[in-house]
């Protein structure tokens, strides 16, 4: 990493200024999601602010899903950032109940369908190759772990969001990742949750590879439909258990 070029902060709104300076640094160094940021001590020294100010600024980024802070490892970038960017924090229902899951699924349906459609129109050879490799990794995990491939599934979809050409897809869905992840943790007692969606990952890839935007959208909607069917099946089973 080249020498840090972070100017001292001379403003009362120091946390906002720190975030703007950090965003400029990320852009200048061409840091990508997954890259590690400098330590709080180094950032504080370069910006001429307290470590607490840096920590509060990074906490704001963490709340927005832009960075991940791992104990003993450091702070890692989770999404693309740039100076003067508009931050849009999301507040999600924290429950694992049917209504909360359905609300989140409705949002994912809209985002997923548009993302795969744009991906089919915009993706380049390198991005397409990455999507293919992520798909093959997910399929291998699915078969070797009896359908348990949530992390690999997530990486496959992330590759599509990035190839869509619009960073907001990845940022918005990353902010909701925790809720989406619950879909794969046996929601409402459905043990084989997500298994029916498995084949559609490949058909989505095939439509993207064929540059078929509408076909990719249709396959994505089919995938989401299987998720909704699983949720409804689980809710029906739960209601029957309550009535028994």
PDB file of C-alpha atoms in Angstrom:
ATOM      1  CA  UNK A   1       0.000   0.000   0.000  1.00  0.00           C
ATOM      2  CA  UNK A   2       1.438   3.402  -0.959  1.00  0.00           C
ATOM      3  CA  UNK A   3       2.131   6.133   1.589  1.00  0.00           C
ATOM      4  CA  UNK A   4      -1.069   7.425   3.142  1.00  0.00           C
ATOM      5  CA  UNK A   5      -2.064  10.874   1.881  1.00  0.00           C
ATOM      6  CA  UNK A   6      -4.698  11.942   4.379  1.00  0.00           C
ATOM      7  CA  UNK A   7      -4.870  15.678   5.194  1.00  0.00           C
ATOM      8  CA  UNK A   8      -5.422  16.787   8.814  1.00  0.00           C
ATOM      9  CA  UNK A   9      -9.053  17.517   9.626  1.00  0.00           C
ATOM     10  CA  UNK A  10      -9.859  21.191  10.358  1.00  0.00           C
ATOM     11  CA  UNK A  11     -13.610  21.200  10.927  1.00  0.00           C
ATOM     12  CA  UNK A  12     -16.157  20.930  13.715  1.00  0.00           C
ATOM     13  CA  UNK A  13     -18.062  18.121  11.964  1.00  0.00           C
ATOM     14  CA  UNK A  14     -15.114  15.848  12.451  1.00  0.00           C
ATOM     15  CA  UNK A  15     -16.811  12.485  12.082  1.00  0.00           C
ATOM     16  CA  UNK A  16     -18.271  13.517   8.704  1.00  0.00           C
ATOM     17  CA  UNK A  17     -14.910  14.906   7.638  1.00  0.00           C
ATOM     18  CA  UNK A  18     -13.171  11.693   8.704  1.00  0.00           C
ATOM     19  CA  UNK A  19     -15.597   9.655   6.637  1.00  0.00           C
ATOM     20  CA  UNK A  20     -15.065  11.893   3.617  1.00  0.00           C
ATOM     21  CA  UNK A  21     -11.283  11.669   4.005  1.00  0.00           C
ATOM     22  CA  UNK A  22     -11.458   7.886   4.412  1.00  0.00           C
ATOM     23  CA  UNK A  23     -13.642   7.584   1.324  1.00  0.00           C
ATOM     24  CA  UNK A  24     -11.103   9.620  -0.621  1.00  0.00           C
ATOM     25  CA  UNK A  25      -8.323   7.351   0.585  1.00  0.00           C
ATOM     26  CA  UNK A  26     -10.259   4.225  -0.404  1.00  0.00           C
ATOM     27  CA  UNK A  27     -10.852   5.636  -3.874  1.00  0.00           C
ATOM     28  CA  UNK A  28      -7.245   6.829  -4.236  1.00  0.00           C
ATOM     29  CA  UNK A  29      -5.831   3.431  -3.244  1.00  0.00           C
ATOM     30  CA  UNK A  30      -8.404   1.610  -5.411  1.00  0.00           C
ATOM     31  CA  UNK A  31      -9.383  -0.543  -2.445  1.00  0.00           C
ATOM     32  CA  UNK A  32     -11.990  -3.189  -3.200  1.00  0.00           C
ATOM     33  CA  UNK A  33     -14.477  -5.018  -0.971  1.00  0.00           C
ATOM     34  CA  UNK A  34     -12.473  -7.451   1.147  1.00  0.00           C
ATOM     35  CA  UNK A  35      -9.376  -5.223   1.403  1.00  0.00           C
ATOM     36  CA  UNK A  36      -8.093  -4.215   4.833  1.00  0.00           C
ATOM     37  CA  UNK A  37      -8.072  -0.599   6.018  1.00  0.00           C
ATOM     38  CA  UNK A  38      -5.172   0.924   7.999  1.00  0.00           C
ATOM     39  CA  UNK A  39      -5.362   0.622  11.786  1.00  0.00           C
ATOM     40  CA  UNK A  40      -7.278   3.156  13.869  1.00  0.00           C
ATOM     41  CA  UNK A  41      -3.954   4.398  15.293  1.00  0.00           C
ATOM     42  CA  UNK A  42      -2.480   5.100  11.856  1.00  0.00           C
ATOM     43  CA  UNK A  43      -5.661   6.773  10.631  1.00  0.00           C
ATOM     44  CA  UNK A  44      -5.849   8.945  13.752  1.00  0.00           C
ATOM     45  CA  UNK A  45      -2.214  10.022  13.371  1.00  0.00           C
ATOM     46  CA  UNK A  46      -2.616  10.944   9.698  1.00  0.00           C
ATOM     47  CA  UNK A  47      -5.913  12.782  10.203  1.00  0.00           C
ATOM     48  CA  UNK A  48      -4.755  14.521  13.414  1.00  0.00           C
ATOM     49  CA  UNK A  49      -7.831  13.439  15.319  1.00  0.00           C
ATOM     50  CA  UNK A  50      -8.366  11.141  18.272  1.00  0.00           C
ATOM     51  CA  UNK A  51      -8.653   7.393  17.863  1.00  0.00           C
ATOM     52  CA  UNK A  52     -12.109   7.698  19.395  1.00  0.00           C
ATOM     53  CA  UNK A  53     -13.179  10.003  16.534  1.00  0.00           C
ATOM     54  CA  UNK A  54     -11.883   7.485  13.996  1.00  0.00           C
ATOM     55  CA  UNK A  55     -13.591   4.657  15.872  1.00  0.00           C
ATOM     56  CA  UNK A  56     -16.938   6.495  15.868  1.00  0.00           C
ATOM     57  CA  UNK A  57     -16.635   7.191  12.140  1.00  0.00           C
ATOM     58  CA  UNK A  58     -15.868   3.539  11.401  1.00  0.00           C
ATOM     59  CA  UNK A  59     -18.795   2.534  13.589  1.00  0.00           C
ATOM     60  CA  UNK A  60     -21.053   4.607  11.348  1.00  0.00           C
ATOM     61  CA  UNK A  61     -19.634   2.865   8.289  1.00  0.00           C
ATOM     62  CA  UNK A  62     -20.136  -0.480   9.975  1.00  0.00           C
ATOM     63  CA  UNK A  63     -23.765   0.365  10.681  1.00  0.00           C
ATOM     64  CA  UNK A  64     -24.219   1.162   7.004  1.00  0.00           C
ATOM     65  CA  UNK A  65     -22.722  -2.176   5.991  1.00  0.00           C
ATOM     66  CA  UNK A  66     -19.676  -0.552   4.381  1.00  0.00           C
ATOM     67  CA  UNK A  67     -17.008  -2.142   6.586  1.00  0.00           C
ATOM     68  CA  UNK A  68     -16.610  -5.178   8.807  1.00  0.00           C
ATOM     69  CA  UNK A  69     -14.564  -4.981  12.009  1.00  0.00           C
ATOM     70  CA  UNK A  70     -13.102  -8.314  13.087  1.00  0.00           C
ATOM     71  CA  UNK A  71     -11.664  -8.685  16.568  1.00  0.00           C
ATOM     72  CA  UNK A  72      -7.917  -9.176  16.334  1.00  0.00           C
ATOM     73  CA  UNK A  73      -7.888  -8.910  12.531  1.00  0.00           C
ATOM     74  CA  UNK A  74      -8.794  -5.316  11.717  1.00  0.00           C
ATOM     75  CA  UNK A  75     -11.312  -3.430   9.620  1.00  0.00           C
ATOM     76  CA  UNK A  76     -12.217  -4.663   6.148  1.00  0.00           C
ATOM     77  CA  UNK A  77     -14.084  -2.933   3.353  1.00  0.00           C
ATOM     78  CA  UNK A  78     -17.399  -4.609   2.518  1.00  0.00           C
ATOM     79  CA  UNK A  79     -18.738  -2.307  -0.213  1.00  0.00           C
ATOM     80  CA  UNK A  80     -17.477   0.287  -2.652  1.00  0.00           C
ATOM     81  CA  UNK A  81     -17.262   3.845  -1.273  1.00  0.00           C
ATOM     82  CA  UNK A  82     -16.383   7.233  -2.736  1.00  0.00           C
ATOM     83  CA  UNK A  83     -16.158  10.837  -1.457  1.00  0.00           C
ATOM     84  CA  UNK A  84     -19.409  12.758  -0.997  1.00  0.00           C
ATOM     85  CA  UNK A  85     -21.418   9.568  -1.328  1.00  0.00           C
ATOM     86  CA  UNK A  86     -24.948   9.503   0.052  1.00  0.00           C
ATOM     87  CA  UNK A  87     -25.407   7.123   2.987  1.00  0.00           C
ATOM     88  CA  UNK A  88     -28.795   5.418   3.254  1.00  0.00           C
ATOM     89  CA  UNK A  89     -29.109   3.479   6.525  1.00  0.00           C
ATOM     90  CA  UNK A  90     -31.751   0.757   6.641  1.00  0.00           C
ATOM     91  CA  UNK A  91     -33.886  -0.299   9.575  1.00  0.00           C
ATOM     92  CA  UNK A  92     -35.156  -3.862   9.335  1.00  0.00           C
ATOM     93  CA  UNK A  93     -37.507  -5.846  11.508  1.00  0.00           C
ATOM     94  CA  UNK A  94     -35.370  -8.187  13.576  1.00  0.00           C
ATOM     95  CA  UNK A  95     -37.782 -11.048  13.908  1.00  0.00           C
ATOM     96  CA  UNK A  96     -37.635 -14.420  12.228  1.00  0.00           C
ATOM     97  CA  UNK A  97     -41.428 -14.538  11.907  1.00  0.00           C
ATOM     98  CA  UNK A  98     -43.314 -15.163   8.694  1.00  0.00           C
ATOM     99  CA  UNK A  99     -44.363 -11.535   8.154  1.00  0.00           C
ATOM    100  CA  UNK A 100     -40.808 -10.180   8.530  1.00  0.00           C
ATOM    101  CA  UNK A 101     -39.360 -12.783   6.197  1.00  0.00           C
ATOM    102  CA  UNK A 102     -42.031 -12.120   3.581  1.00  0.00           C
ATOM    103  CA  UNK A 103     -41.418  -8.362   3.704  1.00  0.00           C
ATOM    104  CA  UNK A 104     -37.716  -8.907   3.163  1.00  0.00           C
ATOM    105  CA  UNK A 105     -38.392 -11.380   0.371  1.00  0.00           C
ATOM    106  CA  UNK A 106     -40.550  -8.827  -1.444  1.00  0.00           C
ATOM    107  CA  UNK A 107     -37.625  -6.410  -1.479  1.00  0.00           C
ATOM    108  CA  UNK A 108     -35.215  -9.079  -2.595  1.00  0.00           C
ATOM    109  CA  UNK A 109     -37.535 -10.087  -5.453  1.00  0.00           C
ATOM    110  CA  UNK A 110     -37.439  -6.579  -6.876  1.00  0.00           C
ATOM    111  CA  UNK A 111     -33.685  -6.131  -6.449  1.00  0.00           C
ATOM    112  CA  UNK A 112     -32.705  -9.609  -7.602  1.00  0.00           C
ATOM    113  CA  UNK A 113     -34.772  -9.539 -10.790  1.00  0.00           C
ATOM    114  CA  UNK A 114     -33.390  -6.166 -11.881  1.00  0.00           C
ATOM    115  CA  UNK A 115     -29.803  -7.029 -10.910  1.00  0.00           C
ATOM    116  CA  UNK A 116     -29.654 -10.218 -12.993  1.00  0.00           C
ATOM    117  CA  UNK A 117     -31.288  -8.442 -15.928  1.00  0.00           C
ATOM    118  CA  UNK A 118     -28.686  -5.663 -15.896  1.00  0.00           C
ATOM    119  CA  UNK A 119     -25.930  -8.211 -15.350  1.00  0.00           C
ATOM    120  CA  UNK A 120     -26.966 -10.030 -18.533  1.00  0.00           C
ATOM    121  CA  UNK A 121     -26.685  -6.774 -20.467  1.00  0.00           C
ATOM    122  CA  UNK A 122     -23.515  -5.389 -18.913  1.00  0.00           C
ATOM    123  CA  UNK A 123     -21.259  -8.161 -17.669  1.00  0.00           C
ATOM    124  CA  UNK A 124     -17.872  -8.624 -19.298  1.00  0.00           C
ATOM    125  CA  UNK A 125     -15.877 -11.816 -19.895  1.00  0.00           C
ATOM    126  CA  UNK A 126     -13.972 -11.607 -16.597  1.00  0.00           C
ATOM    127  CA  UNK A 127     -17.102 -10.955 -14.546  1.00  0.00           C
ATOM    128  CA  UNK A 128     -18.919 -13.777 -16.308  1.00  0.00           C
ATOM    129  CA  UNK A 129     -16.046 -16.152 -15.592  1.00  0.00           C
ATOM    130  CA  UNK A 130     -16.153 -15.200 -11.912  1.00  0.00           C
ATOM    131  CA  UNK A 131     -19.912 -15.825 -11.765  1.00  0.00           C
ATOM    132  CA  UNK A 132     -19.366 -19.241 -13.355  1.00  0.00           C
ATOM    133  CA  UNK A 133     -16.676 -20.144 -10.835  1.00  0.00           C
ATOM    134  CA  UNK A 134     -18.832 -19.000  -7.918  1.00  0.00           C
ATOM    135  CA  UNK A 135     -21.688 -21.108  -9.304  1.00  0.00           C
ATOM    136  CA  UNK A 136     -19.512 -24.207  -9.541  1.00  0.00           C
ATOM    137  CA  UNK A 137     -18.254 -23.683  -5.990  1.00  0.00           C
ATOM    138  CA  UNK A 138     -21.828 -23.352  -4.747  1.00  0.00           C
ATOM    139  CA  UNK A 139     -22.949 -26.472  -6.602  1.00  0.00           C
ATOM    140  CA  UNK A 140     -20.047 -28.476  -5.200  1.00  0.00           C
ATOM    141  CA  UNK A 141     -20.833 -27.299  -1.653  1.00  0.00           C
ATOM    142  CA  UNK A 142     -24.532 -28.069  -2.118  1.00  0.00           C
ATOM    143  CA  UNK A 143     -23.858 -31.661  -3.164  1.00  0.00           C
ATOM    144  CA  UNK A 144     -21.094 -32.341  -0.636  1.00  0.00           C
ATOM    145  CA  UNK A 145     -22.903 -30.845   2.369  1.00  0.00           C
ATOM    146  CA  UNK A 146     -26.444 -32.065   1.736  1.00  0.00           C
ATOM    147  CA  UNK A 147     -27.774 -28.728   0.577  1.00  0.00           C
ATOM    148  CA  UNK A 148     -25.905 -26.535   3.045  1.00  0.00           C
ATOM    149  CA  UNK A 149     -24.326 -23.897   0.808  1.00  0.00           C
ATOM    150  CA  UNK A 150     -25.528 -20.563   2.167  1.00  0.00           C
ATOM    151  CA  UNK A 151     -22.162 -18.769   2.096  1.00  0.00           C
ATOM    152  CA  UNK A 152     -21.314 -20.036  -1.374  1.00  0.00           C
ATOM    153  CA  UNK A 153     -24.810 -19.077  -2.515  1.00  0.00           C
ATOM    154  CA  UNK A 154     -24.288 -15.569  -1.169  1.00  0.00           C
ATOM    155  CA  UNK A 155     -20.956 -15.208  -2.997  1.00  0.00           C
ATOM    156  CA  UNK A 156     -22.608 -16.283  -6.261  1.00  0.00           C
ATOM    157  CA  UNK A 157     -25.261 -13.598  -5.940  1.00  0.00           C
ATOM    158  CA  UNK A 158     -22.681 -10.993  -4.910  1.00  0.00           C
ATOM    159  CA  UNK A 159     -20.751 -11.655  -8.113  1.00  0.00           C
ATOM    160  CA  UNK A 160     -23.932 -10.937 -10.072  1.00  0.00           C
ATOM    161  CA  UNK A 161     -24.648  -7.722  -8.165  1.00  0.00           C
ATOM    162  CA  UNK A 162     -21.118  -6.462  -8.848  1.00  0.00           C
ATOM    163  CA  UNK A 163     -21.383  -7.328 -12.535  1.00  0.00           C
ATOM    164  CA  UNK A 164     -24.668  -5.413 -12.834  1.00  0.00           C
ATOM    165  CA  UNK A 165     -22.696  -2.190 -13.123  1.00  0.00           C
ATOM    166  CA  UNK A 166     -24.649  -0.534 -10.300  1.00  0.00           C
ATOM    167  CA  UNK A 167     -22.916  -0.651  -6.874  1.00  0.00           C
ATOM    168  CA  UNK A 168     -26.177   0.161  -5.101  1.00  0.00           C
ATOM    169  CA  UNK A 169     -27.436  -3.392  -5.641  1.00  0.00           C
ATOM    170  CA  UNK A 170     -24.572  -4.883  -3.677  1.00  0.00           C
ATOM    171  CA  UNK A 171     -24.716  -2.214  -0.983  1.00  0.00           C
ATOM    172  CA  UNK A 172     -28.471  -2.431  -0.446  1.00  0.00           C
ATOM    173  CA  UNK A 173     -28.581  -6.207  -0.377  1.00  0.00           C
ATOM    174  CA  UNK A 174     -25.444  -6.421   1.781  1.00  0.00           C
ATOM    175  CA  UNK A 175     -27.218  -4.208   4.312  1.00  0.00           C
ATOM    176  CA  UNK A 176     -30.016  -6.765   4.411  1.00  0.00           C
ATOM    177  CA  UNK A 177     -27.741  -9.800   4.302  1.00  0.00           C
ATOM    178  CA  UNK A 178     -28.349 -10.801   7.914  1.00  0.00           C
ATOM    179  CA  UNK A 179     -32.086 -11.032   7.301  1.00  0.00           C
ATOM    180  CA  UNK A 180     -31.582 -12.847   3.993  1.00  0.00           C
ATOM    181  CA  UNK A 181     -29.174 -15.246   5.696  1.00  0.00           C
ATOM    182  CA  UNK A 182     -31.953 -16.337   8.021  1.00  0.00           C
ATOM    183  CA  UNK A 183     -33.694 -17.851   5.020  1.00  0.00           C
ATOM    184  CA  UNK A 184     -30.947 -20.490   5.064  1.00  0.00           C
ATOM    185  CA  UNK A 185     -31.091 -21.231   8.802  1.00  0.00           C
ATOM    186  CA  UNK A 186     -34.187 -23.468   8.682  1.00  0.00           C
ATOM    187  CA  UNK A 187     -36.760 -20.655   8.983  1.00  0.00           C
ATOM    188  CA  UNK A 188     -40.089 -21.709  10.419  1.00  0.00           C
ATOM    189  CA  UNK A 189     -38.763 -25.262  10.775  1.00  0.00           C
ATOM    190  CA  UNK A 190     -38.359 -26.000   7.043  1.00  0.00           C
ATOM    191  CA  UNK A 191     -35.380 -28.349   7.075  1.00  0.00           C
ATOM    192  CA  UNK A 192     -34.919 -28.515   3.301  1.00  0.00           C
ATOM    193  CA  UNK A 193     -35.350 -24.784   2.881  1.00  0.00           C
ATOM    194  CA  UNK A 194     -33.793 -23.480  -0.334  1.00  0.00           C
ATOM    195  CA  UNK A 195     -33.298 -26.874  -1.968  1.00  0.00           C
ATOM    196  CA  UNK A 196     -35.960 -26.159  -4.586  1.00  0.00           C
ATOM    197  CA  UNK A 197     -34.164 -22.953  -5.589  1.00  0.00           C
ATOM    198  CA  UNK A 198     -30.876 -24.745  -6.307  1.00  0.00           C
ATOM    199  CA  UNK A 199     -31.406 -25.506 -10.052  1.00  0.00           C
ATOM    200  CA  UNK A 200     -32.309 -21.901 -10.836  1.00  0.00           C
ATOM    201  CA  UNK A 201     -28.834 -20.650  -9.982  1.00  0.00           C
ATOM    202  CA  UNK A 202     -27.487 -22.435 -13.030  1.00  0.00           C
ATOM    203  CA  UNK A 203     -30.344 -21.346 -15.287  1.00  0.00           C
ATOM    204  CA  UNK A 204     -29.798 -17.738 -14.167  1.00  0.00           C
ATOM    205  CA  UNK A 205     -26.127 -18.068 -15.095  1.00  0.00           C
ATOM    206  CA  UNK A 206     -27.004 -19.615 -18.457  1.00  0.00           C
ATOM    207  CA  UNK A 207     -29.354 -16.727 -19.301  1.00  0.00           C
ATOM    208  CA  UNK A 208     -26.727 -14.184 -18.229  1.00  0.00           C
ATOM    209  CA  UNK A 209     -24.106 -15.940 -20.362  1.00  0.00           C
ATOM    210  CA  UNK A 210     -26.544 -15.825 -23.308  1.00  0.00           C
ATOM    211  CA  UNK A 211     -27.047 -12.069 -22.763  1.00  0.00           C
ATOM    212  CA  UNK A 212     -30.740 -12.768 -22.307  1.00  0.00           C
ATOM    213  CA  UNK A 213     -31.842 -10.057 -19.882  1.00  0.00           C
ATOM    214  CA  UNK A 214     -35.532 -10.988 -19.792  1.00  0.00           C
ATOM    215  CA  UNK A 215     -34.719 -14.678 -19.528  1.00  0.00           C
ATOM    216  CA  UNK A 216     -32.392 -14.006 -16.587  1.00  0.00           C
ATOM    217  CA  UNK A 217     -35.101 -11.947 -14.894  1.00  0.00           C
ATOM    218  CA  UNK A 218     -37.623 -14.748 -15.383  1.00  0.00           C
ATOM    219  CA  UNK A 219     -35.266 -17.338 -13.848  1.00  0.00           C
ATOM    220  CA  UNK A 220     -34.578 -15.069 -10.878  1.00  0.00           C
ATOM    221  CA  UNK A 221     -38.309 -14.702 -10.262  1.00  0.00           C
ATOM    222  CA  UNK A 222     -38.665 -18.484 -10.375  1.00  0.00           C
ATOM    223  CA  UNK A 223     -35.928 -18.798  -7.750  1.00  0.00           C
ATOM    224  CA  UNK A 224     -37.636 -16.301  -5.449  1.00  0.00           C
ATOM    225  CA  UNK A 225     -40.957 -18.101  -5.983  1.00  0.00           C
ATOM    226  CA  UNK A 226     -39.470 -21.316  -4.586  1.00  0.00           C
ATOM    227  CA  UNK A 227     -38.252 -19.408  -1.530  1.00  0.00           C
ATOM    228  CA  UNK A 228     -41.728 -17.982  -0.989  1.00  0.00           C
ATOM    229  CA  UNK A 229     -43.256 -21.447  -1.354  1.00  0.00           C
ATOM    230  CA  UNK A 230     -40.875 -22.785   1.314  1.00  0.00           C
ATOM    231  CA  UNK A 231     -41.792 -19.962   3.666  1.00  0.00           C
ATOM    232  CA  UNK A 232     -45.502 -20.555   3.186  1.00  0.00           C
ATOM    233  CA  UNK A 233     -45.007 -24.279   3.716  1.00  0.00           C
ATOM    234  CA  UNK A 234     -43.230 -23.589   6.970  1.00  0.00           C
ATOM    235  CA  UNK A 235     -45.891 -21.161   8.160  1.00  0.00           C
ATOM    236  CA  UNK A 236     -48.640 -23.681   7.360  1.00  0.00           C
ATOM    237  CA  UNK A 237     -46.829 -26.375   9.343  1.00  0.00           C
ATOM    238  CA  UNK A 238     -46.401 -24.029  12.284  1.00  0.00           C
ATOM    239  CA  UNK A 239     -50.099 -23.099  12.274  1.00  0.00           C
ATOM    240  CA  UNK A 240     -51.065 -26.771  12.219  1.00  0.00           C
ATOM    241  CA  UNK A 241     -48.813 -27.422  15.197  1.00  0.00           C
ATOM    242  CA  UNK A 242     -50.424 -24.572  17.121  1.00  0.00           C
ATOM    243  CA  UNK A 243     -53.891 -25.951  16.459  1.00  0.00           C
ATOM    244  CA  UNK A 244     -52.984 -29.497  17.434  1.00  0.00           C
TER     245      UNK A 244
END
